[in-house]
Short mmCIF file of C-alpha atoms in Angstrom, two decimals:
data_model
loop_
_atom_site.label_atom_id
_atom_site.label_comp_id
_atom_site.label_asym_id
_atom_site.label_seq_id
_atom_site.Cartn_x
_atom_site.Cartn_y
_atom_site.Cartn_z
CA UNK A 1407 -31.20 -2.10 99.32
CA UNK A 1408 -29.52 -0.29 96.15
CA UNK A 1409 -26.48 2.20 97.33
CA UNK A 1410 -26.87 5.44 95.78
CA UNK A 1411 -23.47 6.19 94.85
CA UNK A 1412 -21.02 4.20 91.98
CA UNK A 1413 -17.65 5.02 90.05
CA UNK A 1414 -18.24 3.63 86.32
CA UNK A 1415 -15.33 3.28 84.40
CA UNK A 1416 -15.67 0.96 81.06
CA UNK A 1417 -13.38 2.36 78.25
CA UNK A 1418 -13.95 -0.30 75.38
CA UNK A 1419 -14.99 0.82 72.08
CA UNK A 1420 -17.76 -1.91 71.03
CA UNK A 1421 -18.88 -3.06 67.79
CA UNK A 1422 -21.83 -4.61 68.62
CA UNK A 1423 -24.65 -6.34 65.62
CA UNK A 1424 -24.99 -9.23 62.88
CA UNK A 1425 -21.80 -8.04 60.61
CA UNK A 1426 -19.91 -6.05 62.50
CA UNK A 1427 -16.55 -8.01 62.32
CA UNK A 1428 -16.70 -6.70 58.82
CA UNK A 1429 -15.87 -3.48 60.05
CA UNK A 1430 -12.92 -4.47 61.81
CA UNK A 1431 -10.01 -3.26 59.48
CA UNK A 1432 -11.01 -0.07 60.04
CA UNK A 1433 -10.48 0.07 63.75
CA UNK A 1434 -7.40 -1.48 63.80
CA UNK A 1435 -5.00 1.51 65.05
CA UNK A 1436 -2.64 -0.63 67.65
CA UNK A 1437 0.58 -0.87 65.85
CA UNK A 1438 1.32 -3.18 62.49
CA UNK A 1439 1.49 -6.70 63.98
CA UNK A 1440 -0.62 -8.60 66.29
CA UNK A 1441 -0.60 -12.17 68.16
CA UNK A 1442 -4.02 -13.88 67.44
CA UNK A 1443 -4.92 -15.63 70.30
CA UNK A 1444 -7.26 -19.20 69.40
CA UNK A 1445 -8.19 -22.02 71.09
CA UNK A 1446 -6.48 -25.56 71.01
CA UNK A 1447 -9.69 -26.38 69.47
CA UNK A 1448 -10.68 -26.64 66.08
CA UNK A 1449 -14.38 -24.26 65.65
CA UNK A 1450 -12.70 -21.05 64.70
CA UNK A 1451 -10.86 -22.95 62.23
CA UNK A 1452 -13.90 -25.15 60.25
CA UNK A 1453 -16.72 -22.45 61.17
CA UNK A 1454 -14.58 -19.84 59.10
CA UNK A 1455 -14.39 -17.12 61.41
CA UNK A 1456 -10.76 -17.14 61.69
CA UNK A 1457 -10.77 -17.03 57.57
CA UNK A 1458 -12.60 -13.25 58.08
CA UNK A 1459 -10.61 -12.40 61.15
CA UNK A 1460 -7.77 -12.84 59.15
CA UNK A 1461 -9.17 -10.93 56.14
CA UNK A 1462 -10.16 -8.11 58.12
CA UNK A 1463 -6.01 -8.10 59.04
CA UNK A 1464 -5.25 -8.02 55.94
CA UNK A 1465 -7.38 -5.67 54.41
CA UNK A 1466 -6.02 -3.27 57.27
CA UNK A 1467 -2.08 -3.75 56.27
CA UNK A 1468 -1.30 -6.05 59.27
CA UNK A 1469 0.95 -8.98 60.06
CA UNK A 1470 0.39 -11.78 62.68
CA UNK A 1471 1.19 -14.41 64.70
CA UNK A 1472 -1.08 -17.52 65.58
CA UNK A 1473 -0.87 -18.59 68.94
CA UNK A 1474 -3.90 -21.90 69.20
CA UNK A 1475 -3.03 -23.66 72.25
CA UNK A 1476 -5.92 -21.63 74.77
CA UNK A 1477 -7.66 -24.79 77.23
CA UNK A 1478 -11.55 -24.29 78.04
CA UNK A 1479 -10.18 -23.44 81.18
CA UNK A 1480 -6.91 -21.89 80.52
CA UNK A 1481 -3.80 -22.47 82.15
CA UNK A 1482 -0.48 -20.25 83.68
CA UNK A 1483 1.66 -22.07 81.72
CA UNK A 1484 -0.15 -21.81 78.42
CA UNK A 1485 -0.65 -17.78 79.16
CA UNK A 1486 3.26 -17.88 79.76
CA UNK A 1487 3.95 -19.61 76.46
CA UNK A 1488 1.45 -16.75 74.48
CA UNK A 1489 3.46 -13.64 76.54
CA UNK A 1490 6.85 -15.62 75.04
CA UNK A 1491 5.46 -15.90 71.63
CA UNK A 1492 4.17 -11.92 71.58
CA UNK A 1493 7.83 -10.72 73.06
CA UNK A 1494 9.68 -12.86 70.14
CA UNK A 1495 7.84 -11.87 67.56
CA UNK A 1496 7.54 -7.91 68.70
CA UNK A 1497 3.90 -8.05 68.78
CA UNK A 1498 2.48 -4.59 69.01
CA UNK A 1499 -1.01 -5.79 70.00
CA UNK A 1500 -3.10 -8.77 70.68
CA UNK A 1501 -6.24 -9.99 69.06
CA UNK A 1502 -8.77 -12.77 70.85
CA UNK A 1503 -10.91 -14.95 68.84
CA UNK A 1504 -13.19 -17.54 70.80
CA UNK A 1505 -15.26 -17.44 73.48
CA UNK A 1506 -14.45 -15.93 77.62
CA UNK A 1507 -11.68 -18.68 77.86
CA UNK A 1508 -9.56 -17.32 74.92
CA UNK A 1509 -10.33 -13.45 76.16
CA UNK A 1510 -8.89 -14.10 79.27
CA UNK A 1511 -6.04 -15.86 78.40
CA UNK A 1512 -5.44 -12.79 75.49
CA UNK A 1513 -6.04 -10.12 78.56
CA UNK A 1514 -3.15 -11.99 81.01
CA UNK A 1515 -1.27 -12.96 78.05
CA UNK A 1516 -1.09 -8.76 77.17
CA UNK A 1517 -0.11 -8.24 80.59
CA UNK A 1518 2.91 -10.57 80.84
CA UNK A 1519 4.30 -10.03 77.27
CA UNK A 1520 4.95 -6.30 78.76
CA UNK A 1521 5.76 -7.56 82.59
CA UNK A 1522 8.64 -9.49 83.99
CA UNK A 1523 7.96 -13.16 85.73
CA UNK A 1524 4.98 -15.12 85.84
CA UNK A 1525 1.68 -14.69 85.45
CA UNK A 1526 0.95 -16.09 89.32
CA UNK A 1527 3.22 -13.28 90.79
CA UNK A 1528 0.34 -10.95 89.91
CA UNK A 1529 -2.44 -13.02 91.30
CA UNK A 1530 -3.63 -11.57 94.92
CA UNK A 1531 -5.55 -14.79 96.24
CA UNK A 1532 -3.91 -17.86 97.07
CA UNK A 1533 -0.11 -18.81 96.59
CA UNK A 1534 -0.52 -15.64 94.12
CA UNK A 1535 2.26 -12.86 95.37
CA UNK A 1536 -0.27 -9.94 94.28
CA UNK A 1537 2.86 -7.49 92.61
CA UNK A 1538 1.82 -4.42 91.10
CA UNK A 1539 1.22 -4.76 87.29
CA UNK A 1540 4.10 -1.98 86.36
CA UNK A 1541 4.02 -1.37 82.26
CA UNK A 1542 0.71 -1.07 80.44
CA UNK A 1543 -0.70 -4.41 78.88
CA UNK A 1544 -0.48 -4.17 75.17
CA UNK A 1545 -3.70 -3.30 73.52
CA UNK A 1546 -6.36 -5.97 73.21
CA UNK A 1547 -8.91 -6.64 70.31
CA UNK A 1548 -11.60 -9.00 71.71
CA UNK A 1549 -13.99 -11.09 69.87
CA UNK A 1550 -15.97 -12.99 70.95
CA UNK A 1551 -17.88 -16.18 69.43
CA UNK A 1552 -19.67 -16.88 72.37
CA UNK A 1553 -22.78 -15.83 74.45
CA UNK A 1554 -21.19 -16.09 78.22
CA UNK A 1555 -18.69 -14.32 80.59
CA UNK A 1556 -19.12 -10.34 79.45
CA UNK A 1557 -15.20 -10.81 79.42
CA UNK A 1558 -15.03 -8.54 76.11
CA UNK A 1559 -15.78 -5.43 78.37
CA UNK A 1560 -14.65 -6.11 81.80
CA UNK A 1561 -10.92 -5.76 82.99
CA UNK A 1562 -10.07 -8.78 84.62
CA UNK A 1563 -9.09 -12.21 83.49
CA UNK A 1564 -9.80 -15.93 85.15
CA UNK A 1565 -6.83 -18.18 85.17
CA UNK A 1566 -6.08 -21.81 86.61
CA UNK A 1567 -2.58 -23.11 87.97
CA UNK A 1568 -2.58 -26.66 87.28
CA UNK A 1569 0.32 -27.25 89.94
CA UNK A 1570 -1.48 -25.70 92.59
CA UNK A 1571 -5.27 -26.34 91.82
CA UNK A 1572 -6.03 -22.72 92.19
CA UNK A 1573 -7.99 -21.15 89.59
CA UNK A 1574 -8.56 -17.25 90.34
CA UNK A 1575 -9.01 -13.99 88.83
CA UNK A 1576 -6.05 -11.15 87.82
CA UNK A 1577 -6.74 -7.29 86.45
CA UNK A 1578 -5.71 -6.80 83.70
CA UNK A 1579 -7.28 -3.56 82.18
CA UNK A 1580 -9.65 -3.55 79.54
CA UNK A 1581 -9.84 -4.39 75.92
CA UNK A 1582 -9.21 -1.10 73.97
CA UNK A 1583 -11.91 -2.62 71.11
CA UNK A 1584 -14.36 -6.04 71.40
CA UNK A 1585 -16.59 -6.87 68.42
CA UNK A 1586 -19.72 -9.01 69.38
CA UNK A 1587 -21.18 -9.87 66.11
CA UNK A 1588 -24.15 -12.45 66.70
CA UNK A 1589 -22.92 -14.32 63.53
CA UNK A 1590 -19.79 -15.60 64.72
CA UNK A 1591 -22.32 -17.49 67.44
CA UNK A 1592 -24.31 -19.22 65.03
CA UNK A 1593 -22.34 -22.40 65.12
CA UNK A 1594 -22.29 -22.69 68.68
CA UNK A 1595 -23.85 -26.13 70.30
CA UNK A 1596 -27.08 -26.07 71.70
CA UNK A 1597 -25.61 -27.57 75.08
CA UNK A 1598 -22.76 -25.05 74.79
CA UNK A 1599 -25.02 -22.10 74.33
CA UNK A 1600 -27.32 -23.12 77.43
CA UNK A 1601 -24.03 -23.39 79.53
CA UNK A 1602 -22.46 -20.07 78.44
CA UNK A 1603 -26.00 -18.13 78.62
CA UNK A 1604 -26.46 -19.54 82.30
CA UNK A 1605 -22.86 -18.19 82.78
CA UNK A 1606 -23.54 -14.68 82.20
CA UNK A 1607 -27.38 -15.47 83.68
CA UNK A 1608 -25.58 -15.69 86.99
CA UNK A 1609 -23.05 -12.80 86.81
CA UNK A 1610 -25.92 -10.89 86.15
CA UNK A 1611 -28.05 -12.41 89.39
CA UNK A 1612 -25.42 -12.20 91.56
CA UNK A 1613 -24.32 -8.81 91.05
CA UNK A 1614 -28.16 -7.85 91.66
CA UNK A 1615 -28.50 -9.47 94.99
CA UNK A 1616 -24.69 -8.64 96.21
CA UNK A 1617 -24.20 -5.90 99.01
CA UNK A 1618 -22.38 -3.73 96.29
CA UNK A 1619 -25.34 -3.25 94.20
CA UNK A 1620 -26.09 -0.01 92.50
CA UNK A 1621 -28.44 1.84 90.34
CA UNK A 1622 -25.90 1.42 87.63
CA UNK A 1623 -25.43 -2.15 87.97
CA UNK A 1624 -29.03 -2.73 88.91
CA UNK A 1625 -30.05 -1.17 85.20
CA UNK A 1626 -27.55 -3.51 83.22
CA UNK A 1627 -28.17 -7.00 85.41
CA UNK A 1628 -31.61 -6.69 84.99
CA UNK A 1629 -31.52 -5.94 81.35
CA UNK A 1630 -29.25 -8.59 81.02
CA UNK A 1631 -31.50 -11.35 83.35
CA UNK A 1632 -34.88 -10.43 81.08
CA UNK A 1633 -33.27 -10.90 77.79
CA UNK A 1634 -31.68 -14.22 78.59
CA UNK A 1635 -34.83 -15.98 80.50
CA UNK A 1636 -37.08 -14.88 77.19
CA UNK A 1637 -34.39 -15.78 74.24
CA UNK A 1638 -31.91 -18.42 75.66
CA UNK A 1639 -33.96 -20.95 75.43
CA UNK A 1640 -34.87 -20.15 71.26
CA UNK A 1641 -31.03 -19.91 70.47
CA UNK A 1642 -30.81 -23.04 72.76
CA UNK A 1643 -33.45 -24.56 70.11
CA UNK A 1644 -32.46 -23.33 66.93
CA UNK A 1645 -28.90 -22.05 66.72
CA UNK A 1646 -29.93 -20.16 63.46
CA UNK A 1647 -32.16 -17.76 65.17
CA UNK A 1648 -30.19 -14.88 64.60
CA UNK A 1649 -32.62 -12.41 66.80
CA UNK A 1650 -31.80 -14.70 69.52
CA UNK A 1651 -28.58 -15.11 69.52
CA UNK A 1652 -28.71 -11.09 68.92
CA UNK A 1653 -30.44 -10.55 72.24
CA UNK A 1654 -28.38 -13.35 74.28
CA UNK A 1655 -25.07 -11.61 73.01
CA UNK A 1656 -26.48 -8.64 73.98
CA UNK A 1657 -27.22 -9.92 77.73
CA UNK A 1658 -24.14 -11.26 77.98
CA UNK A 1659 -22.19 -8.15 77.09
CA UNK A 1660 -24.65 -6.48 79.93
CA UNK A 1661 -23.44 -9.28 81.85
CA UNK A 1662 -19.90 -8.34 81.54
CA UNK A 1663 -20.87 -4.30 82.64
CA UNK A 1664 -22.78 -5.73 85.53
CA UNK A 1665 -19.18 -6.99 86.54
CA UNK A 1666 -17.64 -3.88 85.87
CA UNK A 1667 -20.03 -1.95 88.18
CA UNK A 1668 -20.79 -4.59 90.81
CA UNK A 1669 -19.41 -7.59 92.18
CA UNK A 1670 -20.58 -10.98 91.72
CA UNK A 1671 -20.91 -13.42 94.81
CA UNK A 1672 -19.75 -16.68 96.18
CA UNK A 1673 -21.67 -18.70 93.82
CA UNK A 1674 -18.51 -18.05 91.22
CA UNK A 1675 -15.73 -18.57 94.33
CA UNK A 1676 -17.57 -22.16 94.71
CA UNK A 1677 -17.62 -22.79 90.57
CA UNK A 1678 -13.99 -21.84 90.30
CA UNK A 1679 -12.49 -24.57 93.08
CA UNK A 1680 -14.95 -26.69 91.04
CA UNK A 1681 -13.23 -26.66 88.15
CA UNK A 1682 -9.54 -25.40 89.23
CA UNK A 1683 -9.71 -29.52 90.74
CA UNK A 1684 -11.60 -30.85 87.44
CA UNK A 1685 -10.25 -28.83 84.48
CA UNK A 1686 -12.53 -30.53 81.88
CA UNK A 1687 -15.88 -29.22 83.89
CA UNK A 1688 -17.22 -26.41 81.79
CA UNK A 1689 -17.80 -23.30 83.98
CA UNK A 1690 -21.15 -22.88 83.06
CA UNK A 1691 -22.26 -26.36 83.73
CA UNK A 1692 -20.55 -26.02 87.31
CA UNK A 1693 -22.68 -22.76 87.52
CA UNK A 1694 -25.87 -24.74 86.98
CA UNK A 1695 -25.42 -27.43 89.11
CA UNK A 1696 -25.11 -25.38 92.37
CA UNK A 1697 -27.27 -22.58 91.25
CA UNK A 1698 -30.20 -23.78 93.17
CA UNK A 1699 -28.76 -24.56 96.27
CA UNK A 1700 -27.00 -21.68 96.33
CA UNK A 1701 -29.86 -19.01 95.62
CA UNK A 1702 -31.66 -21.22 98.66
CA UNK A 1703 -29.27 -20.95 100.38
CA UNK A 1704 -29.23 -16.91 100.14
CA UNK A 1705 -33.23 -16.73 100.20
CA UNK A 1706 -33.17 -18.15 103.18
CA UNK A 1707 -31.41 -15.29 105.23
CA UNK A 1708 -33.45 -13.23 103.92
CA UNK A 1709 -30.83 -10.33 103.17
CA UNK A 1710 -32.78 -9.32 99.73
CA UNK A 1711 -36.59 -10.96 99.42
CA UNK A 1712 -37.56 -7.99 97.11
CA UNK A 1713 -34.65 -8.41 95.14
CA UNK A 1714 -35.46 -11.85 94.50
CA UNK A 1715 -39.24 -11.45 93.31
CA UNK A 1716 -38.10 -8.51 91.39
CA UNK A 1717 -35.62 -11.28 89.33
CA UNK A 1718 -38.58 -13.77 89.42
CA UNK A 1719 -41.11 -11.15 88.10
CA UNK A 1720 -37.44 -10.92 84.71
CA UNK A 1721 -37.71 -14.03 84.42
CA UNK A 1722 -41.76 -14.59 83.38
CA UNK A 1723 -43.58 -15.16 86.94
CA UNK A 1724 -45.55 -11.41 86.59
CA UNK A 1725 -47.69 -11.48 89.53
CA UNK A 1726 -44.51 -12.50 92.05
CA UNK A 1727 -44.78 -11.95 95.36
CA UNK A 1728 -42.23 -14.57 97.22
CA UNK A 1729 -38.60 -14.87 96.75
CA UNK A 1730 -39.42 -18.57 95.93
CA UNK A 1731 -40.50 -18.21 92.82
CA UNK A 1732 -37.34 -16.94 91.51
CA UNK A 1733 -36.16 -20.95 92.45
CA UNK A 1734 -39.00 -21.38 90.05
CA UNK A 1735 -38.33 -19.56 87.22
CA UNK A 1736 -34.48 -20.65 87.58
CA UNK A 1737 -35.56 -24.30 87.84
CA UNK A 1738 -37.96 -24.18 84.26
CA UNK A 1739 -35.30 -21.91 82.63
CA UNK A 1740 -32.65 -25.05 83.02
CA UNK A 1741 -35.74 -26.96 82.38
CA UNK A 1742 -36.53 -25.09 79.00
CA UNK A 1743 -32.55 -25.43 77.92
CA UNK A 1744 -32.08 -28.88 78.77
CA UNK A 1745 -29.63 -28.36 81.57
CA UNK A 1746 -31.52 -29.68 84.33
CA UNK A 1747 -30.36 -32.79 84.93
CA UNK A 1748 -26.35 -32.52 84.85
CA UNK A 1749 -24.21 -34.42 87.74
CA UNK A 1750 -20.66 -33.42 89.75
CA UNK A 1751 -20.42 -36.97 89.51
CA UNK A 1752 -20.07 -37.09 85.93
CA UNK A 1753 -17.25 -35.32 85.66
CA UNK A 1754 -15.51 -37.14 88.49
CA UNK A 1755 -16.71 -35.10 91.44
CA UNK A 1756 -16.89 -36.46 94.13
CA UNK A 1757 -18.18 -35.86 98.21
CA UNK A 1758 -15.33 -36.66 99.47
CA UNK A 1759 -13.82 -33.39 97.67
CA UNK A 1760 -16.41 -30.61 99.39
CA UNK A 1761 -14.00 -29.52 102.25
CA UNK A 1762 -11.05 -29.09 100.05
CA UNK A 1763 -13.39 -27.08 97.35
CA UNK A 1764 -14.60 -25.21 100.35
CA UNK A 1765 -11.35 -24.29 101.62
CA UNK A 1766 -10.39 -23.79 97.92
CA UNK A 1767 -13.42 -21.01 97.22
CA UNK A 1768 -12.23 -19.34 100.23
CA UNK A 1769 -8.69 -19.06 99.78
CA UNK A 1770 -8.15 -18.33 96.53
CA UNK A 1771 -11.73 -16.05 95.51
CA UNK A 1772 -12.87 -15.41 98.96
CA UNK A 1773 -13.49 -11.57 97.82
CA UNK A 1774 -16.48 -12.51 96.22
CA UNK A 1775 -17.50 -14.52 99.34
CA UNK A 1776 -17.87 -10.96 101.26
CA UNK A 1777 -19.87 -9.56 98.60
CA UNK A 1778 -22.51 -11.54 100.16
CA UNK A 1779 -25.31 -9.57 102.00
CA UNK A 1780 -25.04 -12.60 104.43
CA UNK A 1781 -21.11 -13.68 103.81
CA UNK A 1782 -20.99 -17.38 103.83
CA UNK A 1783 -19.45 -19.85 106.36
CA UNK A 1784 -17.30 -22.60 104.92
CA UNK A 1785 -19.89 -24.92 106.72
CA UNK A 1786 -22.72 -23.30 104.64
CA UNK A 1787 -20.64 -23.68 101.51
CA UNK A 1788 -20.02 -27.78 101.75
CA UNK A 1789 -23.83 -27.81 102.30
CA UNK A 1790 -24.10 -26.43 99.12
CA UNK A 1791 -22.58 -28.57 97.30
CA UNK A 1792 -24.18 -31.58 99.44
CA UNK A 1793 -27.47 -30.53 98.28
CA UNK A 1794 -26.04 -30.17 94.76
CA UNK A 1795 -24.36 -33.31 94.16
CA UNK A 1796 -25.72 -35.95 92.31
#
């Protein structure tokens, strides 16, 4: 069933095509000095997109601040340290350059460098305390080099608390301006690429077969789920294929809408206790390795059968006529991008864990658990990641 009704609300201006970072000094209107938010890694920094980034700041009559210390799956602490850095050096705005890890830290790192104590005493899951956000975040620029959380559109940001093992999401607001120029992605990994396009493959599948799915978000997750199943795997195969990568940015940045309009599901509550307990488990790869228990798991309560052959029939199976063969489809896509054969175990996973994940998923993101059609128990959940593990 699709409800009838929706509120949209998604205020960021987007540059979106091969190039478009070059027209970035001309939409630069946020004040004369910005934090530029990196990664502790080094891509942005050989790759030379933080060369043109920082052209583009000059060429507009702007002064910065680099902040580089941004985990794959950032930290409170490290979002602390970047709100320190922008209230020292009187930041006016903030500008992200990386992938959905370095937008979210940039979008809670804009809230706190405006808001008194920590970042966790905004959080309303867990040991968060869930205060009000009181002063507007400073503006965000968002820019993203990678195909895979839609985080350049949407208003909310995913952090982890090392101390607690909690890893959960905060709303922040929305970037006032993203740029999602295709180029910037051309040095991305094959492996890398499959796990972020499977990322924003399952915000976009989950959002279609949640209970809060509408016509709006029903247009934008299906765009988003045909255009990754026919071009992930070519950018997956040759990074250079710039219509590709073209058409997976664009699905992503679908992806991130589909958010905005809908809800995704328990499949990301059982990801995030994932890696909240193993921080160097990309969230993508998580993703895949439960993905197919968990979408048997919801075909077989049989809340949404259409829904599912309607995905299935996205995804390359035309004549579809069983919620099965979206399983299919799901199974040679991972097939197709090389990703079907990844293990919990390999990243020190371990049964012994899938009560305390369980509990985890439910305590800290258990919202998206009663998105569910059928909400899950946290008996069905450690099945699912019994049937997962390998």
């Amino acid at each position: 069933m699709t409800n009838l009704t929706f509120n949209a609300y998604a205020p960021t201006k987007v540059l979106f095509g091969a190039g478009k970072l070059n027209d970035l000094h001309g939409e630069l209107h946020f004040g004369k000095k910005a934090l530029l938010v990196l990664s502790n890694g080094k891509s942005a920094k050989t790759n030379g997109s933080l060369r043109r980034v920082e052209e583009q700041l000059a060429d507009a009559g702007l002064t910065w601040i680099l902040f580089d210390e941004i985990e794959s799956n950032p930290l409170s602490d490290t979002v602390m340290r970047g709100s320190e850095t922008a209230r020292k050096a009187n930041c006016d705005f903030i500008v992200a350059l990386g992938g959905g890890s370095v937008i979210d830290a940039a979008k809670a790192i804009s809230v706190m460098a405006t808001n008194d104590g920590e970042v966790w005493d905004y959080m309303s899951g867990g040991t968060g305390k869930g205060n009000a956000i009181k002063n507007a975040p400073l503006p965000l620029v968002a820019i993203t080099t990678t195909a895979g959380t839609g985080s350049e559109v949407d208003a909310s940001a995913v952090i982890t608390n090392a101390v607690t093992k909690e890893k959960m999401g905060i709303r922040t607001g929305f970037p006032a301006l993203a740029v999602v120029d295709p180029e910037l992605m051309l040095s991305v990994p094959p492996m890398f690429t499959a796990y972020q396009g499977f990322d924003a493959l399952f915000h976009s599948t989950e959002v279609y077969i949640s209970a809060p799915a509408n016509l709006l978000s029903d247009m934008v997750a299906s765009t988003s789920i045909k255009n990754i199943a026919k071009y992930l795997p070519c950018a997956v195969k040759d990074g250079n294929d710039l219509e590709a990568r073209t058409h997976v940015a664009f699905a992503n940045t679908m992806s991130g809408y589909a958010m905005v309009f809908g809800a995704c599901t328990g499949e990301h509550s059982m990801e995030h206790a994932m890696s909240a307990y193993h921080q160097n488990l990309p969230h993508g790869a998580g993703l895949i390795m439960i993905s197919k228990a968990y979408y048997e798991h919801v075909i077989a309560t049989h809340t949404c059968d259409d829904r599912f052959i309607e995905m299935a029939k996205m995804m390359g199976i035309e004549n579809a006529d069983k919620p099965e063969d979206f399983i299919t489809t799901l199974v040679a896509l991972q097939k197709a991008c090389g990703v079907d054969n990844l293990k919990m175990s390999d990243y020190g996973i371990t049964p012994q864990e899938f009560g305390t994940l369980a509990d985890n998923a439910f305590d800290t993101m258990g919202r998206l658990i009663s998105f569910e059609r059928k909400p899950m128990t946290r008996e069905e959940c450690i099945a699912i990641y019994e049937k997962s593990f390998r």
